[in-house]
mmCIF file of C-alpha atoms in Angstrom:
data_model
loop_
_atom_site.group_PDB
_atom_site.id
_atom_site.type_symbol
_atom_site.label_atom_id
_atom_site.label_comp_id
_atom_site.label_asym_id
_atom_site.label_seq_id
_atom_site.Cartn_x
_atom_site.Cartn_y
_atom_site.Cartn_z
ATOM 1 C CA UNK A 15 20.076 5.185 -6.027
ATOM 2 C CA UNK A 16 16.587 3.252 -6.849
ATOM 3 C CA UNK A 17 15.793 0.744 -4.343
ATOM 4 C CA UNK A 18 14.978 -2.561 -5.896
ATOM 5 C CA UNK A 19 11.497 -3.970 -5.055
ATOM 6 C CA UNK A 20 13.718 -6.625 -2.523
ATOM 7 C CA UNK A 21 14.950 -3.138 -0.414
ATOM 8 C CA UNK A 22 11.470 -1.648 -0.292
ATOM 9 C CA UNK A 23 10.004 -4.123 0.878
ATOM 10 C CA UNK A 24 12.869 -4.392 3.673
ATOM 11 C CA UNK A 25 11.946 -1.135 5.053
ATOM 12 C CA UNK A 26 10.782 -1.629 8.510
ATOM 13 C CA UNK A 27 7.124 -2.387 8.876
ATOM 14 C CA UNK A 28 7.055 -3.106 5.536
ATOM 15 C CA UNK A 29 5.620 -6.775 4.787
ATOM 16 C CA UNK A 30 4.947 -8.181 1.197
ATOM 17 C CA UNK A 31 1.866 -10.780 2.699
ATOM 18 C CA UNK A 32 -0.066 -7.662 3.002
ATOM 19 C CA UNK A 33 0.081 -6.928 -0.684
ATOM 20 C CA UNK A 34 1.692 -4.546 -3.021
ATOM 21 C CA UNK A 35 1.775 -3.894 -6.815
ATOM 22 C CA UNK A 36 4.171 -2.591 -9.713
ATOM 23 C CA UNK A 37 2.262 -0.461 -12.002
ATOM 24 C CA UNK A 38 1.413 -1.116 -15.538
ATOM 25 C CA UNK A 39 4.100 0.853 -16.964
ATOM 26 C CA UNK A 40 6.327 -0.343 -14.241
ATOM 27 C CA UNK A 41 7.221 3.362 -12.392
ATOM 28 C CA UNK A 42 5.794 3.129 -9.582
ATOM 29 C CA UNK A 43 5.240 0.589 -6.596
ATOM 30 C CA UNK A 44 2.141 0.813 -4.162
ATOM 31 C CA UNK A 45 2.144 -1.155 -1.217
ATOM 32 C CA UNK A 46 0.885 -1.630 2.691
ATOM 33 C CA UNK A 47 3.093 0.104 5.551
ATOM 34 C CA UNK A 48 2.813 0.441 8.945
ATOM 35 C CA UNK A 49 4.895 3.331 9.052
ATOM 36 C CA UNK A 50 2.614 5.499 11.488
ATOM 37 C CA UNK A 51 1.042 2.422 13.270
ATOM 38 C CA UNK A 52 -1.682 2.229 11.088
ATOM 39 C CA UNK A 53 -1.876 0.386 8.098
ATOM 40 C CA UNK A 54 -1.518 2.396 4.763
ATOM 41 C CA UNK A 55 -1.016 2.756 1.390
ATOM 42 C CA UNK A 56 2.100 4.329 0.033
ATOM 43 C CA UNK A 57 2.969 4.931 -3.435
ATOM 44 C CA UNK A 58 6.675 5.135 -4.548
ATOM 45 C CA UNK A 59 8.729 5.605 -7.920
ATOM 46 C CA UNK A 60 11.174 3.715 -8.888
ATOM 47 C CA UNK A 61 12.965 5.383 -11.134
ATOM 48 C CA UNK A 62 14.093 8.034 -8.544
ATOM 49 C CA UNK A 63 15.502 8.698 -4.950
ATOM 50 C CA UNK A 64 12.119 9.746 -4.040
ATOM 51 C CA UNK A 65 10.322 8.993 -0.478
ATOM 52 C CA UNK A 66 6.931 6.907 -0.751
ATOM 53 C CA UNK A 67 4.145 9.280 -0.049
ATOM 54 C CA UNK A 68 0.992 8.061 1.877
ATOM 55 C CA UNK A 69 -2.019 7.744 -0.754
ATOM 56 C CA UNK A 70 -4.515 6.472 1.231
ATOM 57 C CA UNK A 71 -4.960 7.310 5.112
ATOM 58 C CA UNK A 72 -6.805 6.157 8.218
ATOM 59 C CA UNK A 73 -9.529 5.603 9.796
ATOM 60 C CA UNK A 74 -9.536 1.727 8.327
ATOM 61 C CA UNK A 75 -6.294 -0.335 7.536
ATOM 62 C CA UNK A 76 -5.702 -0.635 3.928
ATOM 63 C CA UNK A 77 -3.887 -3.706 2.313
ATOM 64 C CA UNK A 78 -3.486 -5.506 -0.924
ATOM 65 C CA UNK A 79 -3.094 -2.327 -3.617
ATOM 66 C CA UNK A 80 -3.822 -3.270 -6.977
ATOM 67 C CA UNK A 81 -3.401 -1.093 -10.027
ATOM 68 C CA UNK A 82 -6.023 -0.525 -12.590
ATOM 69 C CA UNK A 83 -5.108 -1.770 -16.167
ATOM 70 C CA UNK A 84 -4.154 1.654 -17.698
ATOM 71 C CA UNK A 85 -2.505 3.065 -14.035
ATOM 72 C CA UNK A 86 -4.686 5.662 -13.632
ATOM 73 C CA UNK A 87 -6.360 4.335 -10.589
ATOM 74 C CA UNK A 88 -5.510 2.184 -7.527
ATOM 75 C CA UNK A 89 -7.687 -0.134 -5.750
ATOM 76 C CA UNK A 90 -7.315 -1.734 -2.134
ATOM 77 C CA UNK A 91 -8.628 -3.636 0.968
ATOM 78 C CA UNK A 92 -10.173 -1.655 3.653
ATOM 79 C CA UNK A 93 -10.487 -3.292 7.013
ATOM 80 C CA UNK A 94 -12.500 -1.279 9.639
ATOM 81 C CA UNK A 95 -12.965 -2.397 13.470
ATOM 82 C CA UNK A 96 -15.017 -1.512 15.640
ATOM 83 C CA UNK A 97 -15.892 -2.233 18.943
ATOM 84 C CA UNK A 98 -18.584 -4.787 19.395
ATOM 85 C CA UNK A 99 -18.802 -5.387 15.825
ATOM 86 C CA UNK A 100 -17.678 -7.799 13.000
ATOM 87 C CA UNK A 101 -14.259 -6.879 11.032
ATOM 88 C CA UNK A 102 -15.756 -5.766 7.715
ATOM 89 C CA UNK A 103 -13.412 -5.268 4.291
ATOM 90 C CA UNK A 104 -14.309 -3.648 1.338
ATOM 91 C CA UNK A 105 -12.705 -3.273 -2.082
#
C-alpha cells in the first residue's frame, strides 16, 4: 500500500516545518528526517511499497528539499555547527 503524503509525514521524527517536496511529475517525495539523529534528506516513491532511502548524509543537517523544475535535481538547506562559531546555511 502507498502511504499518502499525511502517513509519511507521520513517521516518527518526521516533521513537515522542516520542509519537504513532491516532485514535478509527482513520484516521488523528498523530505527532512531524523531517522539516525541527524537531520537528512530522504527520497521516497509513491507509487510503491518502497522504503525512503537517505540522499543526502551528514556532516551538516539538511532541511527544506526542493525539486528542480524538470526533477532531475534536488536542492536543500545545509546547516553546519561548529564549536565556537556562527550556525552557517547554505543552499
Amino acid at each position: 500500500m502507498t502511504p499518502t503524503l499525511e502517513q509519511l509525514l507521520r513517521v516518527p521524527h518526521v516533521d513537515a516545518g522542516y520542509g519537504f517536496d513532491v516532485s514535478p511529475d509527482g513520484r516521488r517525495i523528498a523530505f527532512s528526517w531524523n531517522k539516525s539523529g541527524a537531520w537528512e534528506i530522504y527520497e521516497v516513491a509513491l507509487n510503491s511499497a518502497s522504503e525512503p532511502r537517505c540522499i543526502a548524509e551528514p556532516p551538516a543537517g539538511k532541511f527544506h528539499p526542493r525539486y528542480s523544475p524538470d526533477g532531475t535535481r534536488l536542492a536543500y538547506r545545509s546547516e553546519e555547527r561548529r564549536v565556537g562559531k556562527e550556525c552557517r546555511s547554505r543552499w
